[in-house]
Coordinates of C-alpha atoms in Angstrom, one line a residue:
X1 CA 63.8 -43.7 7.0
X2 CA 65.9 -47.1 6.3
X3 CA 67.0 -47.0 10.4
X4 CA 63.6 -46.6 11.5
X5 CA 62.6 -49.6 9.3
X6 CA 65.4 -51.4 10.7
X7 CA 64.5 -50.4 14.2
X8 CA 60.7 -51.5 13.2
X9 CA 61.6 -55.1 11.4
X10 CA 63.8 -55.7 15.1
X11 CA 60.9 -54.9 17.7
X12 CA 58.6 -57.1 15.2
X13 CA 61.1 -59.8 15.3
X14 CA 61.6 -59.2 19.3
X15 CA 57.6 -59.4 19.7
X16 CA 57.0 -62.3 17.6
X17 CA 59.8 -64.5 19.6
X18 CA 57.6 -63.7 22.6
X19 CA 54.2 -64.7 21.7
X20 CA 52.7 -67.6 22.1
X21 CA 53.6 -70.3 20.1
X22 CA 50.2 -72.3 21.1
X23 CA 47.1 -71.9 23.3
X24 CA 46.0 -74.3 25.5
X25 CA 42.8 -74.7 27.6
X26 CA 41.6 -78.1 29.6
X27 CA 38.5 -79.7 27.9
X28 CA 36.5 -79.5 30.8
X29 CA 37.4 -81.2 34.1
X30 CA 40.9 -81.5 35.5
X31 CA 42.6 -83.6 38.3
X32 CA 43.7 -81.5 41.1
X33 CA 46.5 -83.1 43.0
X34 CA 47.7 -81.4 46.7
X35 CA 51.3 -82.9 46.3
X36 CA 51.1 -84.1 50.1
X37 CA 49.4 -87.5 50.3
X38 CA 46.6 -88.0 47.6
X39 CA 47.1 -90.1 44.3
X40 CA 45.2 -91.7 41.8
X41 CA 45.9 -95.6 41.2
X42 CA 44.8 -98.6 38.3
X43 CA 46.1 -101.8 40.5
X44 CA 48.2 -103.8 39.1
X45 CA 46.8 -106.9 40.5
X46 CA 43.8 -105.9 38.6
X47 CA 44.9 -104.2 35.3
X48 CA 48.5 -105.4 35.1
X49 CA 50.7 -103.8 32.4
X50 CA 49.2 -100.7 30.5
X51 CA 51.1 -102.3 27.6
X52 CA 51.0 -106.3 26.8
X53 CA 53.8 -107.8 25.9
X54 CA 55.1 -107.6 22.5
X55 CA 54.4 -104.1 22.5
X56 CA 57.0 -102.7 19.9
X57 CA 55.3 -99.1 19.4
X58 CA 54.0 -97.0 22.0
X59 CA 53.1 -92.9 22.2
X60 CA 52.3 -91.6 26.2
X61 CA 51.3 -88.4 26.3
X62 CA 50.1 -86.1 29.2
X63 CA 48.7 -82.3 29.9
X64 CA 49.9 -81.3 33.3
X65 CA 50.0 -77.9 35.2
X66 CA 52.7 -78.0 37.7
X67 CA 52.4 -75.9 40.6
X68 CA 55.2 -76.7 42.7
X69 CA 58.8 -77.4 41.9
X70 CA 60.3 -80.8 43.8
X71 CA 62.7 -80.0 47.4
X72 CA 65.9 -81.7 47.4
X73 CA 66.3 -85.0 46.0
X74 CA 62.6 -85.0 45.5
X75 CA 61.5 -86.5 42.1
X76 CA 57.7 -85.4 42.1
X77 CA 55.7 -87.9 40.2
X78 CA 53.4 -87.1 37.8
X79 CA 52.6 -91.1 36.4
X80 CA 54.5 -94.0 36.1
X81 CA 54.5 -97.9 35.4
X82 CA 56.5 -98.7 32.5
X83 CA 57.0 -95.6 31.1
X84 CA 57.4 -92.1 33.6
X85 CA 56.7 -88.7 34.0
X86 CA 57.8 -86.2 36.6
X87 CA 59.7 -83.2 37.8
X88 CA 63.2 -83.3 39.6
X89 CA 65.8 -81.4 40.3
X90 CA 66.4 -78.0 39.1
X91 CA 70.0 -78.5 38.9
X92 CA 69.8 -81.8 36.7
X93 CA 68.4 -79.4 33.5
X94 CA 69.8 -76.4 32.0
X95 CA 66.9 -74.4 32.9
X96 CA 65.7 -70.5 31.5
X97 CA 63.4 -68.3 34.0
X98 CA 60.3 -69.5 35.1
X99 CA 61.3 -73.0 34.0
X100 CA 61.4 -76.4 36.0
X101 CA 63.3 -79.7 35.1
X102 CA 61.4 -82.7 34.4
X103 CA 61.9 -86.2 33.0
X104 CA 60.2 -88.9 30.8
X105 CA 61.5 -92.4 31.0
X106 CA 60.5 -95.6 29.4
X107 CA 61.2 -99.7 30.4
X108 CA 62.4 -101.1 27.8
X109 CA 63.2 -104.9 26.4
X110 CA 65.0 -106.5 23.8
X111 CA 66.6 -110.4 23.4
X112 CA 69.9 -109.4 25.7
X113 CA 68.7 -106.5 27.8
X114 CA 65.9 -104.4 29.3
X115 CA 66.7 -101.2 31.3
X116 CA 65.5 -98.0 31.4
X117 CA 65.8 -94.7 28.9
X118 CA 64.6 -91.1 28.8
X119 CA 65.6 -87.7 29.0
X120 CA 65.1 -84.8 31.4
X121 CA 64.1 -81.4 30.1
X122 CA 63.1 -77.9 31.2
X123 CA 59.2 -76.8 30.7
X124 CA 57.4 -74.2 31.9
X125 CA 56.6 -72.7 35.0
X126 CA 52.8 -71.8 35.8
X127 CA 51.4 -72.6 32.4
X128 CA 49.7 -76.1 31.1
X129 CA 52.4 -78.3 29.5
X130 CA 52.6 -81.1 26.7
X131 CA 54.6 -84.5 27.4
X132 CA 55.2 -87.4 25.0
X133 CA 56.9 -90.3 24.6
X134 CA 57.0 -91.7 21.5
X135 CA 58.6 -95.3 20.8
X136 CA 59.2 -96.8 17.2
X137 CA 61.3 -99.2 15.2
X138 CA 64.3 -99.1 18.0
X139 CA 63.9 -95.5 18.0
X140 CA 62.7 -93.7 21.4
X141 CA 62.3 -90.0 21.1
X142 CA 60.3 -86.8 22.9
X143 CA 58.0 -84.2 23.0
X144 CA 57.5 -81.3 25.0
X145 CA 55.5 -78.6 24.3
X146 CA 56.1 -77.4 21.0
X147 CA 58.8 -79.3 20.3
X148 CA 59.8 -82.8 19.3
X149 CA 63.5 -84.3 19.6
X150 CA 65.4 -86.2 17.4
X151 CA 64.9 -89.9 17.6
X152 CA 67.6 -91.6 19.8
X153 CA 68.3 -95.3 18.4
X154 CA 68.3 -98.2 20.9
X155 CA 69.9 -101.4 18.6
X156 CA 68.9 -104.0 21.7
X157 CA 65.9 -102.6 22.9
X158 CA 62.7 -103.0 20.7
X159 CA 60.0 -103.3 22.9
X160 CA 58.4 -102.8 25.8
X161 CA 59.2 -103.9 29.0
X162 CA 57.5 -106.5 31.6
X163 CA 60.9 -106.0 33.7
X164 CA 60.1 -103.2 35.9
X165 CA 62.9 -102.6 38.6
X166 CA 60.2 -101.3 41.1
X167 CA 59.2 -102.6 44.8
X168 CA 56.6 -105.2 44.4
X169 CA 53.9 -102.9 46.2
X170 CA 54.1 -100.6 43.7
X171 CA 53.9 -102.3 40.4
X172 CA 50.1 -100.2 39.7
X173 CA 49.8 -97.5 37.3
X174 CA 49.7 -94.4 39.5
X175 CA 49.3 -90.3 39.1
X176 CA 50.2 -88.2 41.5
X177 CA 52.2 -90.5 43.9
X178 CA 52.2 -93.8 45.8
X179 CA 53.7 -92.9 49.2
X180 CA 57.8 -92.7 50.5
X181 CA 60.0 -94.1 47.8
X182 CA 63.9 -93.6 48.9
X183 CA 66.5 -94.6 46.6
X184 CA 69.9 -95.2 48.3
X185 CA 73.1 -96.2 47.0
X186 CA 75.4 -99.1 48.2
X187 CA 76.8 -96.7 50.9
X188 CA 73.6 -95.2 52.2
X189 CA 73.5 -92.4 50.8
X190 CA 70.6 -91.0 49.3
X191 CA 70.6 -90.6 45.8
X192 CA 67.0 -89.2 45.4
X193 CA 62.9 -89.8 46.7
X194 CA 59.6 -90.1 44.9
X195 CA 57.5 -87.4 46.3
X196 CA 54.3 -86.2 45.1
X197 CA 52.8 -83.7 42.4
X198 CA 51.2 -80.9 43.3
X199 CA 49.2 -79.8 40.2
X200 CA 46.8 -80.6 37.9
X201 CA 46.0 -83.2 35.2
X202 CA 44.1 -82.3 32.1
X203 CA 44.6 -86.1 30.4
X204 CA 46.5 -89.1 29.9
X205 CA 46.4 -90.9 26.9
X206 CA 48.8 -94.5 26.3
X207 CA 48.8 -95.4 22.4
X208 CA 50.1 -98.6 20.8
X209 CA 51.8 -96.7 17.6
X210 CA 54.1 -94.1 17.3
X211 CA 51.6 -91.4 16.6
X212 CA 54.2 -88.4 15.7
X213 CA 57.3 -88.7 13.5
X214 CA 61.0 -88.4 15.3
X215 CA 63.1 -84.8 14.5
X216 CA 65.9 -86.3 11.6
X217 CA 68.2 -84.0 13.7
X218 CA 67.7 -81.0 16.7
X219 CA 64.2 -80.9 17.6
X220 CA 61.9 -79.6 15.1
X221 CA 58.3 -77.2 15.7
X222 CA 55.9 -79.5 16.4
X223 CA 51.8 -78.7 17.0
X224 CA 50.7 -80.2 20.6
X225 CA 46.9 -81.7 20.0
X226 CA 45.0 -79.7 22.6
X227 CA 43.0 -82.7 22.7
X228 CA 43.1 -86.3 23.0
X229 CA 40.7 -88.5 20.9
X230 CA 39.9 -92.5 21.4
X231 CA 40.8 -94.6 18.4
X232 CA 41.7 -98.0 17.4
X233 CA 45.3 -97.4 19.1
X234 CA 44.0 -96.2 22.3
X235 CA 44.5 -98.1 25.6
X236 CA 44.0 -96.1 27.6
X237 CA 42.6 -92.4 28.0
X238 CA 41.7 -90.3 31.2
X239 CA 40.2 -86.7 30.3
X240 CA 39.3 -86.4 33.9
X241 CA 35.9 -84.5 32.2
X242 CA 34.0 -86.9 35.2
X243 CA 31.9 -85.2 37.7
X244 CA 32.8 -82.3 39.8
X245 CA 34.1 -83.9 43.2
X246 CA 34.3 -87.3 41.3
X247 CA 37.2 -89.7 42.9
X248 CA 36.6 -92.6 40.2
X249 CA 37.9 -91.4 36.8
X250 CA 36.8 -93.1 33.4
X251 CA 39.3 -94.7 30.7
X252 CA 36.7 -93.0 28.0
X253 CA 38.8 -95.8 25.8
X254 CA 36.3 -98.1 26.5
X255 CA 38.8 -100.7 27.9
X256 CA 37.9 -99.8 31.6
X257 CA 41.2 -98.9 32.8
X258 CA 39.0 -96.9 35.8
X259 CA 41.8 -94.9 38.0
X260 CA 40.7 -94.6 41.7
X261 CA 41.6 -91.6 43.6
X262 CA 43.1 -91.7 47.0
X263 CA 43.3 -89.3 50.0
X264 CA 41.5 -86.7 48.2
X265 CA 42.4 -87.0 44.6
X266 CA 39.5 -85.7 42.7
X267 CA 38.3 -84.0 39.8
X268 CA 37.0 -80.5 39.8
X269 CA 35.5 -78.5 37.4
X270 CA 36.3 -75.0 35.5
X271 CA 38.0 -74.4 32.1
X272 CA 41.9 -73.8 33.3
X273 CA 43.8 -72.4 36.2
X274 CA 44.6 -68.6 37.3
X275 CA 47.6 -68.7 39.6
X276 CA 45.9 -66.8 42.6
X277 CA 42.7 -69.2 41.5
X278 CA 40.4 -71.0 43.8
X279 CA 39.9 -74.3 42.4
X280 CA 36.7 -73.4 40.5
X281 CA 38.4 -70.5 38.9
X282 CA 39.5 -70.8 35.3
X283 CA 42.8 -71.4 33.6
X284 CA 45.9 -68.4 32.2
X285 CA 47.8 -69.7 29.4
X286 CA 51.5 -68.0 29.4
X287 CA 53.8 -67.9 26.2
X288 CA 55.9 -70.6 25.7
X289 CA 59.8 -70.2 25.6
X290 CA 63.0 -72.1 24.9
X291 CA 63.0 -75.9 26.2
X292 CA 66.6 -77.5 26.8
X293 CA 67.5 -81.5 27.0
X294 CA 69.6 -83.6 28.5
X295 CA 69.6 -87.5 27.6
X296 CA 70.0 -89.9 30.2
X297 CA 71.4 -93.4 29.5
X298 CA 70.2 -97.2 29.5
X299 CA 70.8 -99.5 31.9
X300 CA 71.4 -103.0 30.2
X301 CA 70.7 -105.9 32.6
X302 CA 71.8 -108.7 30.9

């Protein structure tokens, strides 16, 4: 009798580490991306920074369904201005089955430097996944799915940054993409290339607080909210819940931030994504499993 019990209490502990630690479904409309040539853009020229300067608190956060892992030194873009988020290299993660590597970055000031600071980290394969980036008091830290990192300190960096070591042509906000972007180093080489995402986007929402608190230590549980609401601290917030077919895409912030689809970006409609779907067809949600990190480092420019 005790062994059976034993056996029992193990296959319930074995079936609860499988299931789902949340559920997630797309509020209506999502942002289909082909990862070959189509994009969706808020010109700088326009819009400039996201964030104004003297920004000293910031959460980004992002749904995404990946459906293709980056080739090579690809670094698929998913958005980017003064803070990123993409996939990369599989071998730049420690990565579990069914799991790609991806990275969130943020610019970052302070009196005697700016540079840049993130981490990479492995998510999931053919389900919807949760990004932040969460900035506070010196402090950057992360979320990804359902967990949240420890905060790493930054003693000269305490704000956002207006310093953003990009080509001049492509200083907009952009999803998806912007066209060939080779990085090479001092001998030629090449050290990696912005490609596209090929995917979809549920919503984007830019904050100016920090809206979830830091792991002391580790990375603790944390609850992803399956959806993003507009408040006081909202810049910016793209739900992509626009018309089917739409290629204009409303900040439902109210500040106007409208991003503009290129080459075919557009919305289309549905409640998630099947992995043998036609874009109309609806969404499967698959357990979440372990998630690894790697930090990456900041660049001081003096």
């Amino acid at each position: 009798m005790f062994g059976n019990f034993k056996c029992l209490l193990s296959m319930v502990l074995l079936f609860s580490l499988v299931m789902p630690v949340f559920s997630f479904e797309p509020s209506g409309g999502v942002l289909s991306l082909d990862g070959e040539d189509d994009y969706a853009i808020l010109p700088f020229a326009e819009h400039g920074h996201i964030f104004p300067e003297g920004t000293h608190a910031f959460t980004v956060e992002v749904w995404f369904y990946p459906k293709a892992e980056p080739k090579g030194k690809d670094k698929d873009l998913i958005l980017t201005q003064q803070v990123s988020v993409g996939l990369k290299a599989r071998d730049q993660c420690i990565l579990g089955k069914n799991q790609l590597c991806s990275y969130r970055h943020a610019y970052l000031s302070g009196d005697r430097a700016h540079g840049l600071a993130g981490a990479d980290r492995a998510i999931e394969k053919d389900q919807w996944n949760y990004i932040a980036i969460i900035f506070k008091n010196s402090t950057l830290c992360h979320a990804s799915n359902n967990r949240i990192s420890q905060g790493w300190r930054l003693p000269f960096a305490d704000r956002v940054s207006l310093h953003i070591n990009r080509p001049e042509g492509v200083q907009d906000f952009v999803v998806g993409g912007y066209g060939e972007d080779k990085f090479v180093a001092p001998n030629g080489a090449l050290l990696f290339q912005v490609s596209s995402f090929q995917g979809e986007i549920d919503a984007i929402r830019f904050s100016n607080i920090a809206r979830y608190d830091c792991a002391q230590q580790g990375h603790n549980p944390f609850d992803p909210p399956p959806r993003f609401f507009n408040d006081e601290h909202t810049l910016a917030l793209w739900d992509f819940n626009d018309k089917e077919g739409a290629t204009r895409f409303e900040d439902t912030s109210g500040n106007g931030k409208t991003l503009i689809g290129m080459n075919g970006a557009a919305v289309i409609g549905g409640t998630g994504v099947d992995l043998n779907r036609n874009p109309e067809d609806g969404l499967e949600i698959r357990p979440d499993t372990s998630l690894t990190t790697t930090w990456g480092q900041v660049k001081s420019e003096q």
